[in-house]
mmCIF file of C-alpha atoms in Angstrom:
data_model
loop_
_atom_site.group_PDB
_atom_site.id
_atom_site.type_symbol
_atom_site.label_atom_id
_atom_site.label_comp_id
_atom_site.label_asym_id
_atom_site.label_seq_id
_atom_site.Cartn_x
_atom_site.Cartn_y
_atom_site.Cartn_z
ATOM 1 C CA UNK A 1 190.472 70.847 40.080
ATOM 2 C CA UNK A 2 190.355 68.952 43.337
ATOM 3 C CA UNK A 3 191.628 72.035 45.121
ATOM 4 C CA UNK A 4 188.941 74.252 43.498
ATOM 5 C CA UNK A 5 186.171 71.923 44.604
ATOM 6 C CA UNK A 6 187.434 72.110 48.161
ATOM 7 C CA UNK A 7 187.342 75.900 48.088
ATOM 8 C CA UNK A 8 183.758 75.837 46.793
ATOM 9 C CA UNK A 9 182.655 73.442 49.515
ATOM 10 C CA UNK A 10 184.344 75.515 52.202
ATOM 11 C CA UNK A 11 182.593 78.679 50.874
ATOM 12 C CA UNK A 12 179.227 76.937 50.919
ATOM 13 C CA UNK A 13 179.751 75.780 54.519
ATOM 14 C CA UNK A 14 180.703 79.304 55.578
ATOM 15 C CA UNK A 15 177.614 80.782 53.905
ATOM 16 C CA UNK A 16 175.408 78.187 55.598
ATOM 17 C CA UNK A 17 176.945 78.998 58.976
ATOM 18 C CA UNK A 18 176.442 82.693 58.401
ATOM 19 C CA UNK A 19 172.786 82.035 57.452
ATOM 20 C CA UNK A 20 172.139 80.127 60.660
ATOM 21 C CA UNK A 21 173.580 82.899 62.845
ATOM 22 C CA UNK A 22 171.682 85.766 61.049
ATOM 23 C CA UNK A 23 168.051 84.353 60.833
ATOM 24 C CA UNK A 24 164.872 86.623 60.675
ATOM 25 C CA UNK A 25 164.407 88.798 63.807
ATOM 26 C CA UNK A 26 161.596 87.999 66.329
ATOM 27 C CA UNK A 27 158.396 90.141 65.947
ATOM 28 C CA UNK A 28 158.000 93.051 68.410
ATOM 29 C CA UNK A 29 155.490 92.716 71.295
ATOM 30 C CA UNK A 30 151.877 93.643 70.501
ATOM 31 C CA UNK A 31 151.007 97.195 71.506
ATOM 32 C CA UNK A 32 147.915 97.373 73.741
ATOM 33 C CA UNK A 33 146.174 100.120 75.693
ATOM 34 C CA UNK A 34 145.652 99.448 79.396
ATOM 35 C CA UNK A 35 143.917 101.322 82.187
ATOM 36 C CA UNK A 36 142.727 100.826 85.738
ATOM 37 C CA UNK A 37 138.925 100.443 86.005
ATOM 38 C CA UNK A 38 136.726 103.359 86.927
ATOM 39 C CA UNK A 39 135.278 102.927 90.430
ATOM 40 C CA UNK A 40 131.690 103.615 91.413
ATOM 41 C CA UNK A 41 129.141 102.787 94.082
ATOM 42 C CA UNK A 42 126.133 101.654 92.077
ATOM 43 C CA UNK A 43 122.790 99.908 92.328
ATOM 44 C CA UNK A 44 121.164 97.638 89.781
ATOM 45 C CA UNK A 45 118.003 98.322 87.804
ATOM 46 C CA UNK A 46 115.759 95.418 86.821
ATOM 47 C CA UNK A 47 113.862 95.916 83.553
ATOM 48 C CA UNK A 48 110.188 95.148 82.955
ATOM 49 C CA UNK A 49 107.605 95.608 80.237
ATOM 50 C CA UNK A 50 104.144 96.831 81.167
ATOM 51 C CA UNK A 51 101.261 99.179 80.464
ATOM 52 C CA UNK A 52 99.657 102.156 82.112
ATOM 53 C CA UNK A 53 96.351 101.486 83.805
ATOM 54 C CA UNK A 54 93.682 103.688 85.352
ATOM 55 C CA UNK A 55 93.402 103.258 89.130
ATOM 56 C CA UNK A 56 89.649 103.858 88.780
ATOM 57 C CA UNK A 57 87.836 102.639 85.681
ATOM 58 C CA UNK A 58 84.080 103.214 85.913
ATOM 59 C CA UNK A 59 81.475 102.005 83.438
ATOM 60 C CA UNK A 60 78.664 104.426 84.198
ATOM 61 C CA UNK A 61 75.122 102.999 84.378
ATOM 62 C CA UNK A 62 71.895 104.679 85.550
ATOM 63 C CA UNK A 63 70.393 103.908 88.955
ATOM 64 C CA UNK A 64 66.852 104.686 87.780
ATOM 65 C CA UNK A 65 65.008 103.980 84.542
ATOM 66 C CA UNK A 66 63.590 106.614 82.197
ATOM 67 C CA UNK A 67 64.229 108.776 79.161
ATOM 68 C CA UNK A 68 67.417 110.826 78.785
ATOM 69 C CA UNK A 69 66.452 114.490 79.054
ATOM 70 C CA UNK A 70 69.883 116.198 78.925
ATOM 71 C CA UNK A 71 73.542 115.378 78.175
ATOM 72 C CA UNK A 72 75.768 117.842 80.043
ATOM 73 C CA UNK A 73 79.358 117.044 78.969
ATOM 74 C CA UNK A 74 81.613 117.071 75.926
ATOM 75 C CA UNK A 75 82.910 113.710 74.734
ATOM 76 C CA UNK A 76 86.495 112.843 75.678
ATOM 77 C CA UNK A 77 86.990 115.701 78.136
ATOM 78 C CA UNK A 78 88.120 115.758 81.752
ATOM 79 C CA UNK A 79 85.375 115.750 84.375
ATOM 80 C CA UNK A 80 85.330 116.374 88.117
ATOM 81 C CA UNK A 81 83.922 114.093 90.752
ATOM 82 C CA UNK A 82 80.276 115.070 91.354
ATOM 83 C CA UNK A 83 79.896 116.847 88.009
ATOM 84 C CA UNK A 84 76.442 116.400 86.403
ATOM 85 C CA UNK A 85 76.675 114.344 83.212
ATOM 86 C CA UNK A 86 73.152 113.180 82.291
ATOM 87 C CA UNK A 87 69.632 114.122 83.368
ATOM 88 C CA UNK A 88 66.936 111.446 83.191
ATOM 89 C CA UNK A 89 63.376 112.774 82.948
ATOM 90 C CA UNK A 90 62.673 113.605 86.618
ATOM 91 C CA UNK A 91 58.902 114.209 86.412
ATOM 92 C CA UNK A 92 57.720 110.680 87.297
ATOM 93 C CA UNK A 93 60.095 110.573 90.265
ATOM 94 C CA UNK A 94 59.070 114.039 91.432
ATOM 95 C CA UNK A 95 55.436 112.936 91.388
ATOM 96 C CA UNK A 96 56.313 109.796 93.352
ATOM 97 C CA UNK A 97 58.067 111.950 95.948
ATOM 98 C CA UNK A 98 55.024 114.196 96.299
ATOM 99 C CA UNK A 99 52.815 111.148 96.739
ATOM 100 C CA UNK A 100 55.134 109.769 99.428
ATOM 101 C CA UNK A 101 55.050 113.077 101.277
ATOM 102 C CA UNK A 102 51.256 113.007 101.192
ATOM 103 C CA UNK A 103 51.332 109.546 102.685
ATOM 104 C CA UNK A 104 53.454 110.912 105.523
ATOM 105 C CA UNK A 105 50.839 113.610 106.224
ATOM 106 C CA UNK A 106 48.126 110.967 106.212
ATOM 107 C CA UNK A 107 50.096 108.719 108.563
ATOM 108 C CA UNK A 108 50.744 111.639 110.915
ATOM 109 C CA UNK A 109 47.008 112.415 111.041
ATOM 110 C CA UNK A 110 46.181 108.797 111.709
ATOM 111 C CA UNK A 111 48.715 108.642 114.518
ATOM 112 C CA UNK A 112 47.410 111.866 116.086
ATOM 113 C CA UNK A 113 43.879 110.495 116.040
ATOM 114 C CA UNK A 114 45.015 107.156 117.529
ATOM 115 C CA UNK A 115 46.808 108.956 120.343
ATOM 116 C CA UNK A 116 43.670 111.009 121.106
ATOM 117 C CA UNK A 117 41.610 107.831 121.227
ATOM 118 C CA UNK A 118 44.172 106.215 123.537
ATOM 119 C CA UNK A 119 44.082 109.181 125.929
ATOM 120 C CA UNK A 120 40.297 109.015 126.059
ATOM 121 C CA UNK A 121 40.456 105.261 126.642
ATOM 122 C CA UNK A 122 42.916 105.832 129.497
ATOM 123 C CA UNK A 123 40.348 108.080 131.232
ATOM 124 C CA UNK A 124 37.512 105.642 130.623
ATOM 125 C CA UNK A 125 39.605 102.743 131.918
ATOM 126 C CA UNK A 126 40.215 104.642 135.142
ATOM 127 C CA UNK A 127 36.457 105.048 135.499
ATOM 128 C CA UNK A 128 35.979 101.392 134.560
ATOM 129 C CA UNK A 129 33.790 102.496 131.633
ATOM 130 C CA UNK A 130 35.654 100.273 129.139
ATOM 131 C CA UNK A 131 37.253 96.882 129.393
ATOM 132 C CA UNK A 132 40.968 96.253 129.659
ATOM 133 C CA UNK A 133 40.858 94.474 126.333
ATOM 134 C CA UNK A 134 39.421 97.516 124.527
ATOM 135 C CA UNK A 135 42.114 99.727 126.057
ATOM 136 C CA UNK A 136 44.859 97.417 124.810
ATOM 137 C CA UNK A 137 43.297 97.532 121.360
ATOM 138 C CA UNK A 138 43.618 101.330 121.378
ATOM 139 C CA UNK A 139 47.286 100.958 122.393
ATOM 140 C CA UNK A 140 47.874 98.583 119.502
ATOM 141 C CA UNK A 141 46.244 101.060 117.138
ATOM 142 C CA UNK A 142 48.744 103.740 118.222
ATOM 143 C CA UNK A 143 51.697 101.418 117.674
ATOM 144 C CA UNK A 144 50.389 100.511 114.228
ATOM 145 C CA UNK A 145 50.000 104.183 113.325
ATOM 146 C CA UNK A 146 53.567 104.860 114.479
ATOM 147 C CA UNK A 147 54.874 102.046 112.270
ATOM 148 C CA UNK A 148 52.846 103.324 109.311
ATOM 149 C CA UNK A 149 54.334 106.782 109.792
ATOM 150 C CA UNK A 150 57.897 105.409 109.796
ATOM 151 C CA UNK A 151 57.127 103.407 106.645
ATOM 152 C CA UNK A 152 55.751 106.527 104.937
ATOM 153 C CA UNK A 153 58.825 108.520 105.958
ATOM 154 C CA UNK A 154 61.055 105.778 104.507
ATOM 155 C CA UNK A 155 59.064 106.000 101.260
ATOM 156 C CA UNK A 156 59.807 109.730 101.148
ATOM 157 C CA UNK A 157 63.529 109.047 101.640
ATOM 158 C CA UNK A 158 63.496 106.430 98.892
ATOM 159 C CA UNK A 159 61.556 108.657 96.500
ATOM 160 C CA UNK A 160 63.895 111.587 97.164
ATOM 161 C CA UNK A 161 66.876 109.338 96.539
ATOM 162 C CA UNK A 162 65.438 108.120 93.238
ATOM 163 C CA UNK A 163 64.730 111.713 92.244
ATOM 164 C CA UNK A 164 68.376 112.603 92.946
ATOM 165 C CA UNK A 165 69.480 109.652 90.807
ATOM 166 C CA UNK A 166 67.795 111.243 87.783
ATOM 167 C CA UNK A 167 70.868 113.506 87.647
ATOM 168 C CA UNK A 168 73.742 111.163 86.833
ATOM 169 C CA UNK A 169 76.983 112.537 88.274
ATOM 170 C CA UNK A 170 80.632 111.586 87.805
ATOM 171 C CA UNK A 171 81.612 109.183 90.614
ATOM 172 C CA UNK A 172 85.330 109.954 90.120
ATOM 173 C CA UNK A 173 87.456 112.647 88.552
ATOM 174 C CA UNK A 174 89.115 111.678 85.281
ATOM 175 C CA UNK A 175 88.706 111.567 81.533
ATOM 176 C CA UNK A 176 85.321 110.654 80.135
ATOM 177 C CA UNK A 177 84.646 108.621 76.995
ATOM 178 C CA UNK A 178 81.919 109.399 74.451
ATOM 179 C CA UNK A 179 78.208 109.244 75.274
ATOM 180 C CA UNK A 180 76.612 105.871 74.521
ATOM 181 C CA UNK A 181 73.058 107.282 74.604
ATOM 182 C CA UNK A 182 71.451 110.443 73.277
ATOM 183 C CA UNK A 183 68.604 112.660 74.401
ATOM 184 C CA UNK A 184 65.320 110.791 74.230
ATOM 185 C CA UNK A 185 66.811 107.313 74.607
ATOM 186 C CA UNK A 186 65.215 105.120 77.240
ATOM 187 C CA UNK A 187 67.676 103.718 79.765
ATOM 188 C CA UNK A 188 67.204 100.834 82.165
ATOM 189 C CA UNK A 189 68.228 100.900 85.810
ATOM 190 C CA UNK A 190 71.606 99.126 86.226
ATOM 191 C CA UNK A 191 71.728 97.840 82.641
ATOM 192 C CA UNK A 192 72.251 100.592 80.076
ATOM 193 C CA UNK A 193 75.856 101.772 79.699
ATOM 194 C CA UNK A 194 75.908 105.569 79.565
ATOM 195 C CA UNK A 195 79.668 106.199 79.229
ATOM 196 C CA UNK A 196 82.995 105.321 80.816
ATOM 197 C CA UNK A 197 85.324 107.354 83.054
ATOM 198 C CA UNK A 198 88.976 106.583 83.807
ATOM 199 C CA UNK A 199 91.082 108.385 86.398
ATOM 200 C CA UNK A 200 94.438 109.584 85.076
ATOM 201 C CA UNK A 201 96.237 111.448 87.878
ATOM 202 C CA UNK A 202 97.924 109.619 89.391
ATOM 203 C CA UNK A 203 98.113 106.647 87.040
ATOM 204 C CA UNK A 204 99.312 103.074 87.564
ATOM 205 C CA UNK A 205 102.076 101.306 85.680
ATOM 206 C CA UNK A 206 101.204 97.603 85.841
ATOM 207 C CA UNK A 207 103.631 94.786 85.004
ATOM 208 C CA UNK A 208 104.515 91.199 85.896
ATOM 209 C CA UNK A 209 107.819 89.974 87.297
ATOM 210 C CA UNK A 210 109.449 86.560 87.022
ATOM 211 C CA UNK A 211 109.626 84.283 90.042
ATOM 212 C CA UNK A 212 113.425 84.456 90.230
ATOM 213 C CA UNK A 213 113.301 88.260 90.552
ATOM 214 C CA UNK A 214 110.685 87.942 93.283
ATOM 215 C CA UNK A 215 112.899 85.500 95.186
ATOM 216 C CA UNK A 216 115.867 87.832 94.791
ATOM 217 C CA UNK A 217 113.889 90.688 96.305
ATOM 218 C CA UNK A 218 112.759 88.517 99.219
ATOM 219 C CA UNK A 219 116.348 87.543 100.036
ATOM 220 C CA UNK A 220 117.562 91.135 99.722
ATOM 221 C CA UNK A 221 114.827 92.239 102.103
ATOM 222 C CA UNK A 222 115.768 89.499 104.575
ATOM 223 C CA UNK A 223 119.417 90.630 104.590
ATOM 224 C CA UNK A 224 118.637 94.347 104.686
ATOM 225 C CA UNK A 225 120.072 95.132 101.235
ATOM 226 C CA UNK A 226 116.815 96.378 99.708
ATOM 227 C CA UNK A 227 113.336 96.699 101.174
ATOM 228 C CA UNK A 228 110.505 94.788 99.562
ATOM 229 C CA UNK A 229 108.219 96.763 97.263
ATOM 230 C CA UNK A 230 105.296 95.146 99.074
ATOM 231 C CA UNK A 231 105.627 97.791 101.794
ATOM 232 C CA UNK A 232 108.419 100.149 100.634
ATOM 233 C CA UNK A 233 107.925 102.763 97.858
ATOM 234 C CA UNK A 234 110.949 101.688 95.803
ATOM 235 C CA UNK A 235 111.652 104.010 92.844
ATOM 236 C CA UNK A 236 110.756 103.032 89.296
ATOM 237 C CA UNK A 237 111.527 104.851 86.044
ATOM 238 C CA UNK A 238 109.625 104.421 82.787
ATOM 239 C CA UNK A 239 110.180 105.254 79.130
ATOM 240 C CA UNK A 240 107.512 105.303 76.453
ATOM 241 C CA UNK A 241 107.768 103.628 73.056
ATOM 242 C CA UNK A 242 109.119 106.756 71.323
ATOM 243 C CA UNK A 243 111.493 107.852 74.097
ATOM 244 C CA UNK A 244 115.178 107.093 74.619
ATOM 245 C CA UNK A 245 115.421 108.124 78.271
ATOM 246 C CA UNK A 246 113.525 107.203 81.407
ATOM 247 C CA UNK A 247 111.513 110.385 81.814
ATOM 248 C CA UNK A 248 108.624 109.214 83.984
ATOM 249 C CA UNK A 249 109.266 108.638 87.688
ATOM 250 C CA UNK A 250 107.098 106.678 90.078
ATOM 251 C CA UNK A 251 107.022 104.600 93.250
ATOM 252 C CA UNK A 252 106.044 101.010 93.829
ATOM 253 C CA UNK A 253 102.685 100.608 95.557
ATOM 254 C CA UNK A 254 101.519 97.011 95.131
ATOM 255 C CA UNK A 255 102.828 93.451 94.829
ATOM 256 C CA UNK A 256 100.240 90.684 94.467
ATOM 257 C CA UNK A 257 99.716 88.007 97.109
ATOM 258 C CA UNK A 258 100.393 84.972 94.892
ATOM 259 C CA UNK A 259 102.467 83.849 91.919
ATOM 260 C CA UNK A 260 100.535 82.750 88.848
ATOM 261 C CA UNK A 261 101.019 78.985 88.639
ATOM 262 C CA UNK A 262 100.776 78.942 84.834
ATOM 263 C CA UNK A 263 103.128 81.796 83.933
ATOM 264 C CA UNK A 264 105.414 81.749 86.991
ATOM 265 C CA UNK A 265 105.055 85.521 87.368
ATOM 266 C CA UNK A 266 103.623 87.887 89.956
ATOM 267 C CA UNK A 267 101.658 91.083 89.323
ATOM 268 C CA UNK A 268 102.708 94.480 90.625
ATOM 269 C CA UNK A 269 102.093 98.135 89.940
ATOM 270 C CA UNK A 270 103.684 101.497 90.589
ATOM 271 C CA UNK A 271 101.991 104.869 91.066
ATOM 272 C CA UNK A 272 103.154 107.570 88.636
ATOM 273 C CA UNK A 273 102.198 111.276 88.916
ATOM 274 C CA UNK A 274 100.422 112.475 85.768
ATOM 275 C CA UNK A 275 99.347 116.086 86.396
ATOM 276 C CA UNK A 276 99.223 117.025 82.698
ATOM 277 C CA UNK A 277 97.248 113.931 81.727
ATOM 278 C CA UNK A 278 99.843 113.023 79.093
ATOM 279 C CA UNK A 279 99.984 109.377 80.168
ATOM 280 C CA UNK A 280 96.920 107.490 78.962
ATOM 281 C CA UNK A 281 95.620 104.113 80.175
ATOM 282 C CA UNK A 282 96.751 101.368 77.806
ATOM 283 C CA UNK A 283 100.056 102.999 76.821
ATOM 284 C CA UNK A 284 103.012 100.606 76.539
ATOM 285 C CA UNK A 285 106.121 101.331 78.600
ATOM 286 C CA UNK A 286 109.539 99.913 79.451
ATOM 287 C CA UNK A 287 110.379 100.270 83.127
ATOM 288 C CA UNK A 288 113.404 99.813 85.308
ATOM 289 C CA UNK A 289 112.937 99.129 88.995
ATOM 290 C CA UNK A 290 115.459 99.557 91.782
ATOM 291 C CA UNK A 291 116.872 96.037 91.911
ATOM 292 C CA UNK A 292 119.594 95.984 94.565
ATOM 293 C CA UNK A 293 121.256 97.778 97.404
ATOM 294 C CA UNK A 294 124.367 99.892 96.838
ATOM 295 C CA UNK A 295 127.506 97.910 96.043
ATOM 296 C CA UNK A 296 131.108 98.687 95.037
ATOM 297 C CA UNK A 297 131.850 98.036 91.357
ATOM 298 C CA UNK A 298 134.518 98.499 88.689
ATOM 299 C CA UNK A 299 133.609 99.996 85.316
ATOM 300 C CA UNK A 300 135.321 99.024 82.045
ATOM 301 C CA UNK A 301 134.367 99.463 78.363
ATOM 302 C CA UNK A 302 132.276 96.736 76.741
ATOM 303 C CA UNK A 303 134.997 96.144 74.148
ATOM 304 C CA UNK A 304 137.384 95.061 76.923
ATOM 305 C CA UNK A 305 135.138 92.074 77.749
ATOM 306 C CA UNK A 306 135.275 88.736 75.925
ATOM 307 C CA UNK A 307 132.682 85.965 76.053
ATOM 308 C CA UNK A 308 134.061 82.451 76.448
ATOM 309 C CA UNK A 309 131.049 80.140 76.194
ATOM 310 C CA UNK A 310 129.217 80.938 79.444
ATOM 311 C CA UNK A 311 131.970 83.079 80.995
ATOM 312 C CA UNK A 312 132.928 86.715 80.686
ATOM 313 C CA UNK A 313 136.675 87.454 80.532
ATOM 314 C CA UNK A 314 139.004 90.436 80.565
ATOM 315 C CA UNK A 315 142.760 90.486 79.998
ATOM 316 C CA UNK A 316 144.863 91.970 82.780
ATOM 317 C CA UNK A 317 148.527 92.985 82.617
ATOM 318 C CA UNK A 318 150.990 91.002 84.761
ATOM 319 C CA UNK A 319 154.169 92.379 86.323
ATOM 320 C CA UNK A 320 156.359 91.093 83.479
ATOM 321 C CA UNK A 321 154.217 92.811 80.824
ATOM 322 C CA UNK A 322 152.328 89.716 79.827
ATOM 323 C CA UNK A 323 148.562 89.283 79.641
ATOM 324 C CA UNK A 324 146.439 86.867 81.647
ATOM 325 C CA UNK A 325 142.706 86.147 81.211
ATOM 326 C CA UNK A 326 140.500 86.912 84.214
ATOM 327 C CA UNK A 327 136.892 85.631 84.623
ATOM 328 C CA UNK A 328 134.537 88.414 85.761
ATOM 329 C CA UNK A 329 130.888 88.882 86.691
ATOM 330 C CA UNK A 330 129.365 91.785 84.789
ATOM 331 C CA UNK A 331 126.388 93.994 85.564
ATOM 332 C CA UNK A 332 124.409 96.791 83.926
ATOM 333 C CA UNK A 333 125.829 99.747 81.980
ATOM 334 C CA UNK A 334 126.648 102.856 83.984
ATOM 335 C CA UNK A 335 127.920 106.105 82.442
ATOM 336 C CA UNK A 336 128.517 104.348 79.114
ATOM 337 C CA UNK A 337 130.743 101.668 80.692
ATOM 338 C CA UNK A 338 130.027 98.130 81.908
ATOM 339 C CA UNK A 339 129.803 97.275 85.589
ATOM 340 C CA UNK A 340 132.128 94.483 86.774
ATOM 341 C CA UNK A 341 130.751 93.149 90.045
ATOM 342 C CA UNK A 342 133.388 90.491 90.762
ATOM 343 C CA UNK A 343 136.818 89.380 89.538
ATOM 344 C CA UNK A 344 138.621 92.678 89.146
ATOM 345 C CA UNK A 345 140.653 94.774 91.568
ATOM 346 C CA UNK A 346 140.767 98.579 91.611
ATOM 347 C CA UNK A 347 144.509 98.781 90.824
ATOM 348 C CA UNK A 348 144.720 96.142 88.118
ATOM 349 C CA UNK A 349 145.539 97.184 84.579
ATOM 350 C CA UNK A 350 142.926 95.998 82.110
ATOM 351 C CA UNK A 351 143.579 95.697 78.386
ATOM 352 C CA UNK A 352 141.152 98.129 76.749
ATOM 353 C CA UNK A 353 141.698 97.384 73.065
ATOM 354 C CA UNK A 354 143.538 94.944 70.842
ATOM 355 C CA UNK A 355 142.249 91.968 72.860
ATOM 356 C CA UNK A 356 141.248 89.901 69.817
ATOM 357 C CA UNK A 357 144.959 89.388 68.970
ATOM 358 C CA UNK A 358 145.951 88.269 72.451
ATOM 359 C CA UNK A 359 146.731 84.845 73.827
ATOM 360 C CA UNK A 360 147.246 83.934 77.498
ATOM 361 C CA UNK A 361 150.855 84.642 78.546
ATOM 362 C CA UNK A 362 151.646 86.725 75.476
ATOM 363 C CA UNK A 363 154.148 89.574 76.030
ATOM 364 C CA UNK A 364 152.777 92.999 75.153
ATOM 365 C CA UNK A 365 153.896 96.604 75.028
ATOM 366 C CA UNK A 366 151.429 98.431 77.312
ATOM 367 C CA UNK A 367 150.430 102.028 76.834
ATOM 368 C CA UNK A 368 148.533 103.454 79.767
ATOM 369 C CA UNK A 369 145.438 105.632 79.546
ATOM 370 C CA UNK A 370 142.760 106.851 81.933
ATOM 371 C CA UNK A 371 139.144 105.729 81.674
ATOM 372 C CA UNK A 372 136.478 108.420 81.661
ATOM 373 C CA UNK A 373 132.679 108.232 81.603
ATOM 374 C CA UNK A 374 131.308 107.919 78.096
ATOM 375 C CA UNK A 375 127.731 108.976 78.816
ATOM 376 C CA UNK A 376 125.680 110.914 81.310
ATOM 377 C CA UNK A 377 124.871 109.183 84.565
ATOM 378 C CA UNK A 378 121.359 107.760 84.172
ATOM 379 C CA UNK A 379 121.538 105.210 86.968
ATOM 380 C CA UNK A 380 119.670 105.765 90.274
ATOM 381 C CA UNK A 381 122.922 105.905 92.262
ATOM 382 C CA UNK A 382 126.297 106.043 90.498
ATOM 383 C CA UNK A 383 128.666 108.279 92.402
ATOM 384 C CA UNK A 384 132.477 108.320 92.545
ATOM 385 C CA UNK A 385 133.844 106.478 95.567
ATOM 386 C CA UNK A 386 135.202 109.628 97.176
ATOM 387 C CA UNK A 387 132.183 111.880 96.530
ATOM 388 C CA UNK A 388 129.252 112.309 98.933
ATOM 389 C CA UNK A 389 125.681 111.675 97.773
ATOM 390 C CA UNK A 390 124.121 114.728 96.067
ATOM 391 C CA UNK A 391 121.869 115.463 99.031
ATOM 392 C CA UNK A 392 124.941 115.730 101.288
ATOM 393 C CA UNK A 393 127.294 117.625 98.967
ATOM 394 C CA UNK A 394 128.454 120.984 100.294
ATOM 395 C CA UNK A 395 130.451 123.772 98.736
ATOM 396 C CA UNK A 396 134.024 124.011 99.991
#
């Protein structure tokens, strides 16, 4: 029995030794897809929220008082500058003009008579038939008659002007609102609101920008990267509330002269062509403004980027097929991919998918692919590195 126990113990030791040498195999490396980033020369857009505004917004009031005699437009329609809109009863003003003209005739007659009397006095003075004082009185009478004539002529001008004001005309071209008065209503000079006209072509897109954007633009202008919109017509693109693309194109035309101390923002507006009149003052819009000069950037998919607290990271493949995290500075989307401004080289292999399973230094089995644009190019400038700008492209 002692010999049997020894055999059993020796068998157990041999089995244990065999178990130690033949343990479970190590797991295979994680399979990941890698690719070099897509290269582009791009510019940034800065986004703003704003509204369309009429460059000219006129609340029309009469310049003379009276009763409305005619209304010559249809509510809500487009009108031309100088078009007749209202007629105020012109009869009292026509009578005043006729009276002023009669006063001119009277003043002319008075002046002619005074000049005749002065000529006679000149002859009598030469013959010493009248005194010097009486002659000077005749001269003064002529000067008074001349002044009265000029005053009467001014009254004619004023009366004619008031008569012309009885026809109320559109001061600007644009779209008119509804009439606020009807035929027969009495209107008061400078007080009664007749209607409102807003110009619509071109139209303004007005918005406010944060102080940090304003400072960025100032520094870019100082270094020659991007001209200031204060004096350069930088491009702006706008989409309406129900649109997915930036259909409306405009140019910057105004930046205010001070930053609002309460909001820390500065006002600006762009001019947008509106030949069809589709854009209406008060419409909401989302705009993107040219926000930088052209710079060289790498493009990678959004799913290749991790967020580590305040940092953005990508995993790159090392020479020994291991992965290493790389901090990057990201930018806007271009062609369906994400711009990487800093931290990534053009020949580095970036892990495109499977990054949630990775740890720094982990060995992987890379499978290479080629990145391609995922969407149409909607950026202001996003051209391949080796392609000329569209304006310079020539057929081979």
